[in-house]
XYZ file of C-alpha atoms in Angstrom:
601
model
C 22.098 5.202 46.783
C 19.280 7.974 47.454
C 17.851 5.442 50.346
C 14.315 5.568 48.849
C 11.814 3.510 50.518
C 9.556 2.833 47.713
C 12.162 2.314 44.954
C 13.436 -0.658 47.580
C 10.172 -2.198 48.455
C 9.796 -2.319 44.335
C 13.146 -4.580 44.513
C 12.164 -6.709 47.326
C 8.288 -7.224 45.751
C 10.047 -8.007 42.011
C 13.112 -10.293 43.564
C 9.808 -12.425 45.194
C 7.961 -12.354 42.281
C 10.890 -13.586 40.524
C 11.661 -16.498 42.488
C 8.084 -17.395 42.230
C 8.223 -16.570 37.871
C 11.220 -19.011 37.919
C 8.737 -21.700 40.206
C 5.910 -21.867 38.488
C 7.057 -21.728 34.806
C 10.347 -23.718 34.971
C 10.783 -24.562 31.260
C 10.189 -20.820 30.591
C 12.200 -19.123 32.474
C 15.890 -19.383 33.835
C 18.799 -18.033 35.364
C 21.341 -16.275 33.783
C 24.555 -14.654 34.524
C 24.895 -11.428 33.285
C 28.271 -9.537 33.611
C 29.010 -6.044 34.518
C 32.280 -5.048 32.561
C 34.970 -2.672 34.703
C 37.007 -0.284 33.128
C 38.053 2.313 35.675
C 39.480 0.824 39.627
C 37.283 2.992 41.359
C 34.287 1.432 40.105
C 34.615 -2.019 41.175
C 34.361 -1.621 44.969
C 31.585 0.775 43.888
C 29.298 -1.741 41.808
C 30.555 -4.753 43.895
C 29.040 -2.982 47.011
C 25.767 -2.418 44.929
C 25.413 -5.939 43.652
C 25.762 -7.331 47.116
C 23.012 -5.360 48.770
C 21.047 -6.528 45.543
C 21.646 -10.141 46.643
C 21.402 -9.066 50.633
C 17.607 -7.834 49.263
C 17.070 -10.871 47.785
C 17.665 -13.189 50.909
C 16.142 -16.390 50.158
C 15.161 -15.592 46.662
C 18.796 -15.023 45.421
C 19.770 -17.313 42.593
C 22.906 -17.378 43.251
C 25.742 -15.001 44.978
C 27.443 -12.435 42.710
C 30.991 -12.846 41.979
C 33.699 -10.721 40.986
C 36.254 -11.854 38.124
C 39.637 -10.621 37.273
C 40.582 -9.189 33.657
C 41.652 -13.058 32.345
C 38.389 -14.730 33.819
C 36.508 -12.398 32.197
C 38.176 -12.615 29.180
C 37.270 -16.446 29.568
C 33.435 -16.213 30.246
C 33.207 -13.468 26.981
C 35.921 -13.554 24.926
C 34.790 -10.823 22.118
C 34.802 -8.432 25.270
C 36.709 -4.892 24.893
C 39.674 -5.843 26.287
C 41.780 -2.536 26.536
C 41.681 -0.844 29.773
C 39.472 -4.142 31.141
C 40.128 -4.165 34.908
C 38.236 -7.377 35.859
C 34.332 -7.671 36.159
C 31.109 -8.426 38.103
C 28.537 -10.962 37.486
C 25.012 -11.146 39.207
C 22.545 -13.330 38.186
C 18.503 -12.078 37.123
C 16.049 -14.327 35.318
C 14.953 -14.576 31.626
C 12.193 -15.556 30.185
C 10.283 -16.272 26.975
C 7.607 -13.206 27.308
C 5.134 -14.002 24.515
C 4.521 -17.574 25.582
C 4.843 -16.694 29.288
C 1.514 -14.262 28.160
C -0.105 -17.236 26.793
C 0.667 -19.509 29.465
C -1.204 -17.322 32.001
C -3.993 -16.738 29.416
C -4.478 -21.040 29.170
C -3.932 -20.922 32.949
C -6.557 -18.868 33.914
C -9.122 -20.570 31.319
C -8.358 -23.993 32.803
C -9.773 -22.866 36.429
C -12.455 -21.673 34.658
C -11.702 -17.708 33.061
C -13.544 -16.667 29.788
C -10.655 -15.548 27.701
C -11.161 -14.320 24.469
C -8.519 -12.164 21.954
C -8.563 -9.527 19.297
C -11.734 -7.860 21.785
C -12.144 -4.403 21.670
C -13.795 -2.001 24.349
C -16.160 0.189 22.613
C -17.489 2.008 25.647
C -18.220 1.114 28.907
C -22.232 0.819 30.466
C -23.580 2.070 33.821
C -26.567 2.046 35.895
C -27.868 4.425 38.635
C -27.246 3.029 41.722
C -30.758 2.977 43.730
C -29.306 3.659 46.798
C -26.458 6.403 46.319
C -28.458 7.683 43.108
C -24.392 7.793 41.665
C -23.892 5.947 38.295
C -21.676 2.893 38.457
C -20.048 1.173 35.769
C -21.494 -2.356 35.091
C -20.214 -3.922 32.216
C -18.598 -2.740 28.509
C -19.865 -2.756 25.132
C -17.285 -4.999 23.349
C -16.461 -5.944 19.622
C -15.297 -8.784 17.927
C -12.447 -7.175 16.009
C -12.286 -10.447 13.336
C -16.174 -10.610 12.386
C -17.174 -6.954 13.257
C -20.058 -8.514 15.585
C -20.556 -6.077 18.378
C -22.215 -7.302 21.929
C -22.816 -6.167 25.156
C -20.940 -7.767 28.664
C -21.962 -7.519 32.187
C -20.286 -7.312 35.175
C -20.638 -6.495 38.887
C -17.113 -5.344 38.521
C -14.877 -4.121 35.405
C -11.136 -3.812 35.855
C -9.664 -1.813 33.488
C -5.808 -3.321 32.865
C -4.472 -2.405 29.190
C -1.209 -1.054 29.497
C -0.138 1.739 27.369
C -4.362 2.053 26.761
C -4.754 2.646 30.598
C -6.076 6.004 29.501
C -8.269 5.544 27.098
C -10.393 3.617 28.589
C -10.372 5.838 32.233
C -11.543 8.748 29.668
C -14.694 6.354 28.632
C -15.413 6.656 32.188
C -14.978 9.835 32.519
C -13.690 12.254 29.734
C -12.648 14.549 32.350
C -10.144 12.626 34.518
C -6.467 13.376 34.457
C -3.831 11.043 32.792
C -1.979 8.521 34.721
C -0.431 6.987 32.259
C 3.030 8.179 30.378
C 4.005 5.573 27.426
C 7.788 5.390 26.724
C 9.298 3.064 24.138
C 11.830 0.996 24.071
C 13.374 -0.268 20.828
C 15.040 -3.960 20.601
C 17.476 -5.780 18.145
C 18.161 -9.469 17.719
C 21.556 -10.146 15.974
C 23.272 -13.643 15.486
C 24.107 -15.751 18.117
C 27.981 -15.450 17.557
C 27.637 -11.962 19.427
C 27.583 -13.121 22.703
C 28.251 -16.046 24.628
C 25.417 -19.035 25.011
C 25.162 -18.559 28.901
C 26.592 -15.296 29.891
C 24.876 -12.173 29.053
C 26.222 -8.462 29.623
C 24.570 -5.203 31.354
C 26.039 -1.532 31.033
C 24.415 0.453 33.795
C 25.883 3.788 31.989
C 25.715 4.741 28.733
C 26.446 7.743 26.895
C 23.638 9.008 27.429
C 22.933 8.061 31.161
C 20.495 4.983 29.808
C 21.036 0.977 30.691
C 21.766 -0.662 27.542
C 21.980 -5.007 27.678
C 23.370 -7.962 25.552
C 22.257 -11.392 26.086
C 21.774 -14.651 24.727
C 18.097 -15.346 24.245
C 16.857 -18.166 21.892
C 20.271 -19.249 20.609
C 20.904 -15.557 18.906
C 21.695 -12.039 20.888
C 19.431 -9.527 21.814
C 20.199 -6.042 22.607
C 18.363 -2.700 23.927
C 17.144 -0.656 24.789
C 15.850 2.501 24.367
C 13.511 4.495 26.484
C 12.421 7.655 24.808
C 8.372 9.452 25.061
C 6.392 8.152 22.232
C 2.295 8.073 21.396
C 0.313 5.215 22.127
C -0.411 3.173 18.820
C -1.039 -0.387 17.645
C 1.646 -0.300 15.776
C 5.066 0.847 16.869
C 7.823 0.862 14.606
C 11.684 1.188 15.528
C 13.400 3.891 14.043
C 16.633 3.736 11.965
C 18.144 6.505 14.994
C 17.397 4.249 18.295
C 18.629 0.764 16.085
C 21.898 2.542 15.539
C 22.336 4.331 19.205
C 22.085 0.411 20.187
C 24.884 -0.529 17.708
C 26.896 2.141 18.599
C 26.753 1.241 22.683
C 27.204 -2.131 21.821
C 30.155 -1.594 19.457
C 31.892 0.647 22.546
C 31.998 -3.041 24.635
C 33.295 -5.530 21.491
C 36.719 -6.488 20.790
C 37.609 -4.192 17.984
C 38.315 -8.414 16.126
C 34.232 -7.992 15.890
C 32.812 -5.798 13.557
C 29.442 -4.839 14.365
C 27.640 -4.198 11.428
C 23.789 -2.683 10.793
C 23.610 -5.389 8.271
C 23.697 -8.666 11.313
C 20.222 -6.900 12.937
C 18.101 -9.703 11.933
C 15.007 -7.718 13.676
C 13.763 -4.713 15.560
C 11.144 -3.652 17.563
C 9.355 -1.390 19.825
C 7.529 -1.817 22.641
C 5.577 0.821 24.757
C 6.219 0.336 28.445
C 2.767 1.846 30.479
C 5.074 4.089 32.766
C 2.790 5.577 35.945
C 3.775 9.167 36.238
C 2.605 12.184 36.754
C 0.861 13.994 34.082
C 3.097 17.385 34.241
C 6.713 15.041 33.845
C 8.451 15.279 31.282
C 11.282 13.121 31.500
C 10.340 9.494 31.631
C 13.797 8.115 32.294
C 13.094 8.659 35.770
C 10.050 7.256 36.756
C 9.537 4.340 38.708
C 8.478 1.379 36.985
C 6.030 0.513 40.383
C 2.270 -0.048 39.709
C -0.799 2.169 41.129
C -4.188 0.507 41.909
C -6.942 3.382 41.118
C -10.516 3.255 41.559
C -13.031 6.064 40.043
C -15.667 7.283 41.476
C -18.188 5.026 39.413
C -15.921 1.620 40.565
C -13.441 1.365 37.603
C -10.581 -0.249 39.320
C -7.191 0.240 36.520
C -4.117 -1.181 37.523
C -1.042 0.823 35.777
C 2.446 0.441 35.623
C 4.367 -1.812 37.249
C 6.666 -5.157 35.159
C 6.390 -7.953 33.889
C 7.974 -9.417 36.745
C 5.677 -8.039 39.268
C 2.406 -9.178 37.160
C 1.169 -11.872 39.748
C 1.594 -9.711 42.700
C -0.302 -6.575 40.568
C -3.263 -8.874 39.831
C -3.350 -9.830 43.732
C -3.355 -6.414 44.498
C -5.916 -5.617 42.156
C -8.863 -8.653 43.014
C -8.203 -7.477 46.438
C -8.995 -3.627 45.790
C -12.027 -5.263 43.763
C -13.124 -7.732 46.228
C -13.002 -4.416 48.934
C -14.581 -1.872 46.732
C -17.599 -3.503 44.892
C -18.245 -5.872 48.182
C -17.523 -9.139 46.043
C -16.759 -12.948 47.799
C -13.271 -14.732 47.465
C -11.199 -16.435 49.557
C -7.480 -15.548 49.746
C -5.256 -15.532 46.875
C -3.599 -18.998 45.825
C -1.431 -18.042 42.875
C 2.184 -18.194 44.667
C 3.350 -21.361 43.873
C 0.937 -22.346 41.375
C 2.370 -23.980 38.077
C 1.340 -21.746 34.516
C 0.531 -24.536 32.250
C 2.979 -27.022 30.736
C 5.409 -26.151 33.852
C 4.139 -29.027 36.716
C 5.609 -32.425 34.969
C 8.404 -30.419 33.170
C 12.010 -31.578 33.498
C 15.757 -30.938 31.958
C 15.424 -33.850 30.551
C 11.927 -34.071 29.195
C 13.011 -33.475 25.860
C 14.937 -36.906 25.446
C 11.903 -38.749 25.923
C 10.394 -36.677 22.782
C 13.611 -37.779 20.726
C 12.930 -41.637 22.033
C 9.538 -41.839 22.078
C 8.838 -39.824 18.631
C 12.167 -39.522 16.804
C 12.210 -35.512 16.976
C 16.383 -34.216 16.205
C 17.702 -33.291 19.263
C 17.677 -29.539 18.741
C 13.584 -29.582 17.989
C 13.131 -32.067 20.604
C 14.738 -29.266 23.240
C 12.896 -26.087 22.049
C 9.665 -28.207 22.213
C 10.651 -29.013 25.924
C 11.139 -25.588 26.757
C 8.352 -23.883 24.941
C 5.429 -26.331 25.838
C 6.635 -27.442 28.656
C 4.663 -31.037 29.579
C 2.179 -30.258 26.616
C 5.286 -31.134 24.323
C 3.891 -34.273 23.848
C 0.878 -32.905 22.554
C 2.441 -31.005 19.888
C 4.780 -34.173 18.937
C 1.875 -36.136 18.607
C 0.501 -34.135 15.766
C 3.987 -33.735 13.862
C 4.245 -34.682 10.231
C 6.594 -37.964 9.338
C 9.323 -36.651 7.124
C 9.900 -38.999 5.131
C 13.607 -39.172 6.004
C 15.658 -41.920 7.845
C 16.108 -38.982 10.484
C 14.430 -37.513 12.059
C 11.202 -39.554 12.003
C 9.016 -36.603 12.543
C 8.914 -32.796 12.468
C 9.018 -30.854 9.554
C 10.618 -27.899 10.116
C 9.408 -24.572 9.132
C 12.593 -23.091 7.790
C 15.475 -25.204 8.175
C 17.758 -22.874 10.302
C 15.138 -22.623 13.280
C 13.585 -25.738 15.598
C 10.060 -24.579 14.524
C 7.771 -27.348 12.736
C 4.662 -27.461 11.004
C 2.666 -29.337 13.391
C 2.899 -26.396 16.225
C 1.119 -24.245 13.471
C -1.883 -26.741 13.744
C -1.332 -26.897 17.717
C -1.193 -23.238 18.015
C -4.698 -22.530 16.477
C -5.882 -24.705 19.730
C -3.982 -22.073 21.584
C -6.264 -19.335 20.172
C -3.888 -18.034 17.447
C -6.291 -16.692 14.925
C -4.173 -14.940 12.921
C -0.723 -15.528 10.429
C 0.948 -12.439 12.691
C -0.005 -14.487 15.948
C 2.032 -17.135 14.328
C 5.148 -15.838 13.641
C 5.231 -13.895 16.772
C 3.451 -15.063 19.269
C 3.018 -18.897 18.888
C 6.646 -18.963 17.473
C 8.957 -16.089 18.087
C 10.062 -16.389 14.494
C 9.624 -12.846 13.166
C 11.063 -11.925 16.637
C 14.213 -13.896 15.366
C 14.695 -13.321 11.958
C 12.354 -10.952 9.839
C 13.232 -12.676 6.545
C 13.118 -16.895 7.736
C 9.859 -15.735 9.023
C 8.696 -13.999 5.507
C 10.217 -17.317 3.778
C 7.951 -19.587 5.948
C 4.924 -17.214 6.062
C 2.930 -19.323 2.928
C 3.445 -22.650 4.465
C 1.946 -21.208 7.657
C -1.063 -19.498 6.190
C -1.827 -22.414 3.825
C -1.393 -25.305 7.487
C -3.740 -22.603 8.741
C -6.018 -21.964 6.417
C -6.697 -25.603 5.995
C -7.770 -26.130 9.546
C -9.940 -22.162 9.656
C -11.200 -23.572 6.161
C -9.928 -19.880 4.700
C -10.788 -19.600 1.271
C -8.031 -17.669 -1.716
C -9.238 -14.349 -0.497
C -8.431 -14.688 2.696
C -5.021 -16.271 2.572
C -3.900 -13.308 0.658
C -5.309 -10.792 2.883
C -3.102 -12.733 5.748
C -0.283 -12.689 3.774
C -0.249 -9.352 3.170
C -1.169 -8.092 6.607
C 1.648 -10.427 8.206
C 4.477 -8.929 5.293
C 2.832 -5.713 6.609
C 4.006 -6.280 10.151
C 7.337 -7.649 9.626
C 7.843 -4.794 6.996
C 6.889 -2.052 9.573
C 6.861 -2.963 13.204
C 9.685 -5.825 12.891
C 12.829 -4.158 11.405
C 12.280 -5.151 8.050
C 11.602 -1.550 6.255
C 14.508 -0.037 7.645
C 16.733 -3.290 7.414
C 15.760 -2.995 3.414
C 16.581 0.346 3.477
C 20.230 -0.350 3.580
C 20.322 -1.213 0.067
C 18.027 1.004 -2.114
C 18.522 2.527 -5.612
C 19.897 5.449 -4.013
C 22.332 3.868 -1.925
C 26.038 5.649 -1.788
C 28.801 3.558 -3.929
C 31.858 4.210 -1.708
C 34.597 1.696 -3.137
C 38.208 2.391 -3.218
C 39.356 2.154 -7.402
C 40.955 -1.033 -6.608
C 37.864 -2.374 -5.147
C 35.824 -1.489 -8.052
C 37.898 -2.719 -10.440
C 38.016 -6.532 -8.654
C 34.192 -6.679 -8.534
C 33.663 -5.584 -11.886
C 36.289 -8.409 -13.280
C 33.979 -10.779 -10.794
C 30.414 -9.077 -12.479
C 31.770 -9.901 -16.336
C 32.852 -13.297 -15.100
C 28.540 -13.901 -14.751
C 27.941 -10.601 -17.408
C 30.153 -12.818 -20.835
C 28.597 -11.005 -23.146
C 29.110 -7.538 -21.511
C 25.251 -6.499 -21.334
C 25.733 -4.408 -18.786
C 23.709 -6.964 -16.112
C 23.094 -10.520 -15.344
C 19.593 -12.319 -15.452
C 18.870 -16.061 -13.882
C 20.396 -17.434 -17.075
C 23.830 -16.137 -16.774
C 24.076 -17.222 -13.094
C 22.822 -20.784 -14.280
C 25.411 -20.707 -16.714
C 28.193 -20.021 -14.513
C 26.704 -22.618 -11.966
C 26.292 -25.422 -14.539
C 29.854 -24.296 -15.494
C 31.226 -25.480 -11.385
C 28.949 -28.164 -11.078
C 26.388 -26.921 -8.628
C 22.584 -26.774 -9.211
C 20.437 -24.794 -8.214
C 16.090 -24.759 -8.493
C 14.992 -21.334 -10.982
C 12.976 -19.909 -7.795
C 15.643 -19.763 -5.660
C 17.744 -18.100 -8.081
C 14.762 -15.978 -8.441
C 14.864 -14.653 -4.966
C 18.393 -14.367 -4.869
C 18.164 -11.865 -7.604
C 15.230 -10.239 -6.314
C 16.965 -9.321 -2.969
C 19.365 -7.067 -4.945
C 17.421 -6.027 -8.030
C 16.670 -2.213 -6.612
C 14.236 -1.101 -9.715
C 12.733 -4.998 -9.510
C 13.474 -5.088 -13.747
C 14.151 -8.260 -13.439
C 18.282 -8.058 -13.850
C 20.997 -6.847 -11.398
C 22.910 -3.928 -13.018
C 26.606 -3.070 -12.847
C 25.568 -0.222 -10.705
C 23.198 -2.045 -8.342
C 25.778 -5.094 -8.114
C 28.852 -2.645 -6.716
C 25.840 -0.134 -4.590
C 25.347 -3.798 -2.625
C 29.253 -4.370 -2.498
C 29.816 -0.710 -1.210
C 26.870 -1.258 1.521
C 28.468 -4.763 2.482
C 32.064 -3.201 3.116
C 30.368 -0.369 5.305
C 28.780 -3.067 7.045
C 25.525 -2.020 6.245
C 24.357 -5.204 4.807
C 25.653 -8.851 5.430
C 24.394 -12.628 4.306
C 24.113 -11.434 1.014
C 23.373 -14.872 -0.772
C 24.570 -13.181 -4.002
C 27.830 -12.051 -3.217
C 28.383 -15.304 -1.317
C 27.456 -17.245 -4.641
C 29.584 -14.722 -7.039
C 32.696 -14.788 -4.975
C 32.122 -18.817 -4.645
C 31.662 -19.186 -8.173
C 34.608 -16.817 -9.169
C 37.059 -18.866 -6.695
C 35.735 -21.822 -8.266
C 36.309 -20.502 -12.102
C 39.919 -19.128 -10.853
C 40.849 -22.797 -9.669
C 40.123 -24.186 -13.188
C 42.488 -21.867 -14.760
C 45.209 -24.001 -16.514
C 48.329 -23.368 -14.803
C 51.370 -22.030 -16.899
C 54.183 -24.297 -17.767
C 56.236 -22.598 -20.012
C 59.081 -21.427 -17.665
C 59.645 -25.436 -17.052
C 60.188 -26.404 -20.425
C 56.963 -27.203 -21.292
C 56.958 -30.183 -18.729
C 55.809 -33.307 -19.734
């Protein structure tokens, strides 16, 4: 709309780049419609316009035309859609990908022609020489560190390229302390919720929200992910979401539900935030405006940083940076060959690779799919090395936790793909903790004992991986603040009626009115239905509402978790599941009156 020149070259380069993303890694990345909800006449002539000079920019790379849809169609496509004042809606289609593996793809890419690649590497400083014939000091190499052993070394280079993201900085101010910053970090905070919240192949955009930001909804790895936020923030290691930007999410997503779907705090099965490497100039303050283009910069000693830019756009940024390089430090290469070339596990990739894995190996269906479209052609490979389960089906793959296709033997694959690490497990090997903070707590010690038997990792330091990973979920996925729902303190806000009902279902477990329940009264009650169940699950049952960890479950604490489940706060409590099952079970057994029939027969 403002006609500016270099915001649409950055469309036309990304829309490329795109086709080329969806080319060359097939079985991780894919199409999808995504739907732009109309609510006022005016507007649809308005966006429709928009998203057809979108597809007119594409040309050749469009995936397929937009399309406009009355109130009923859209309805049709996603049915827990607001649906008063609906006018009708737009869908366009972008592509989607799987971002962690689509990082290691590249990584296994580039060492297959021949790249030294190694991880967890830190830049200590950078070394120069004098350059005999300017007399200028040039940068020829880095002093690095082995972040896992401590074992510091020394690397050089005729040229060092200096691409690290929201650490652009940093390392520009090793070259020179004095330069100015390039670099502005904003963050932007994700949720995953469960899969029911949005169609499987339809996602949804809203270009305006409240607060003048672009808030999504779409279906990514068979559950619903939502952001996102894009507020200033520090650079760190470690970002964790707040409480504020997970409910501003909630709250936009809530304003585009059928009022039949509750949205509640308690269905964010994880959170995170990310720090987007925004280029912008150093005196801006307000980062919702700038461009998400990249900047090629070379110092004065031949640092050459590349900043900014996407993820779409990474192929053409790393073009544009060997050729600055190749220019500036006189180097020999021949022209860039990376459009059209397949990332690894995309060239013998099909739709239909993932029946041969069911055939050939006896995988279920569902694993035999994700393996398809996580691995790609190397899914063979990872079936190869899957356990036999000892079951009549499936023949092989034990899972990791039984809700999610994940199975032991891609632990034992992924430590050839240079995980070294439980945290590079769960997150970026599998996108478990990405998925569900607590399924990937339950099948942390399985993972760290698979890995530590093939890193031969002794007691020690299987605890000290456990920890660190319960560290990360705790902090930096969601988990702290999704715990925080439910604390000691938490607000008991129950009508009297309300309180009355759960405390008749509490003495049903409480018989001999103690006050609370321990593992033995809910084994009574269990034993009492028929249904068995092992001491450690109990355990952890308990545990997840025990708020001063004593070992019981007050009165209090059991109507504090009832209270947070009626504001929505909490949900999938496996307690209050199992004491309203139990008490519908008890209520069945109840002997039924017969006195008002003459005592029957």
């Amino acid at each position: 709309m403002k006609l500016d020149i270099e915001q649409y070259r950055m469309v036309k380069e990304a829309l490329h780049e795109r086709a080329n993303l969806l080319e060359i890694a097939p079985h991780l990345s894919a199409p999808l419609p995504i739907m732009l909800p109309i609510y006022k006449w005016w507007q649809l002539p308005y966006y429709w316009v928009g998203i057809k000079l979108y597809d007119l920019v594409a040309g050749s790379n469009c995936l397929k035309s937009s399309y406009v849809l009355s109130k009923s169609r859209a309805l049709e496509h996603f049915p827990m859609l607001q649906k008063d004042k609906l006018v009708g809606a737009i869908v366009y289609y972008d592509g989607q990908h799987n971002d962690a593996r689509m990082n290691l793809a590249i990584a296994l890419t580039a060492a297959r022609y021949g790249a030294a690649t190694a991880n967890y590497m830190e830049v200590m400083s950078l070394l120069k020489k004098t350059d005999p014939q300017t007399g200028k000091e040039r940068v020829s190499g880095a002093r690095c560190k082995d972040v896992l052993t401590g074992e510091e070394f020394d690397v050089r280079a005729k040229c060092v390229i200096n691409a690290t993201g929201p650490f652009t900085d940093t390392v520009r101010k090793m070259d020179d302390k004095d330069t100015t910053a390039i670099c502005q970090p904003s963050a932007g905070v994700h949720i995953v919720m469960p899969g029911y919240y949005s169609p499987e192949s339809m996602g949804l955009l809203d270009p305006a929200t409240s607060d003048g930001r672009v808030i999504f909804f779409l279906p990514w790895q068979k559950m619903t992910i939502a952001g996102t936020t894009d507020t200033p923030t520090d650079v760190t290691h470690h970002p964790i979401p707040s409480e504020e930007d997970i409910n501003f999410i909630l709250n936009e997503v809530r304003n585009y539900l059928s009022c039949d779907v509750e949205v509640r705090r308690g269905d964010v099965l994880a959170a995170w935030s990310g720090i987007r490497p925004l280029v912008t100039d150093p005196k801006s303050a307000d980062t919702k405006s700038i461009s998400r283009n990249h900047v090629v910069d070379i110092s004065e000693s031949g640092l050459i940083t590349i900043a900014g830019g996407k993820w779409t756009t990474y192929r053409s940024m790393a073009e544009d940076t060997i050729n600055a390089a190749v220019k500036a430090h006189n180097l020999k290469a021949g022209p860039s060959r990376t459009v059209g070339l397949f990332l690894q596990g995309g060239k013998d990739w099909s739709p239909t690779l993932y029946i041969r894995l069911v055939q050939d190996y006896g995988l279920e269906s569902e694993v035999a799919q994700h393996l398809a479209a996580t691995y790609g052609d190397k899914a063979f490979e990872v079936a190869k090395m899957a356990s036999v389960t000892g079951k009549r089906w499936p023949i092989v793959g034990v899972r990791l936790v039984s809700e999610f296709p994940y199975i032991e033997a891609e632990v034992k694959y992924g430590i050839k793909e240079y995980a070294c690490t439980a945290v590079d497990m769960i997150s970026r090997r599998t996108r478990l903790a990405f998925l569900n903070v607590q399924a990937a707590e339950e099948a942390l010690p399985r993972i760290v004992e698979l890995m530590g038997r093939e890193l031969n990792w002794d007691d020690s330091k299987k605890e000290e991986e456990l920890e660190t990973a319960r560290k990360f979920l705790y902090y930096e996925m969601g988990y702290k603040s999704r715990s925080e729902q439910l604390t000691d303190r938490s607000e008991i806000s129950l009508l009297p009626s309300d309180i009355d009902r759960y405390k008749k279902r509490f003495h049903k477990f409480d018989a001999d009115q103690k006050g609370f329940i321990t593992i033995v009264d809910v084994q009574r009650v269990l034993e009492s239905i028929g249904v068995q169940m092992d001491e450690n699950t109990l355990h952890e049952i308990l545990n997840e509402v025990d708020l001063n960890k004593n070992g019981q479950v007050e009165l209090n604490e059991f109507l504090q978790l009832m209270s947070a489940i009626q504001k929505g706060r909490v949900s999938g409590s496996r307690l209050a599941i199992l004491m309203k099952t139990a008490e519908e079970n008890l209520d069945r057994r109840v002997p039924i009156p017969v006195d008002r029939s003459c005592g029957g027969l």
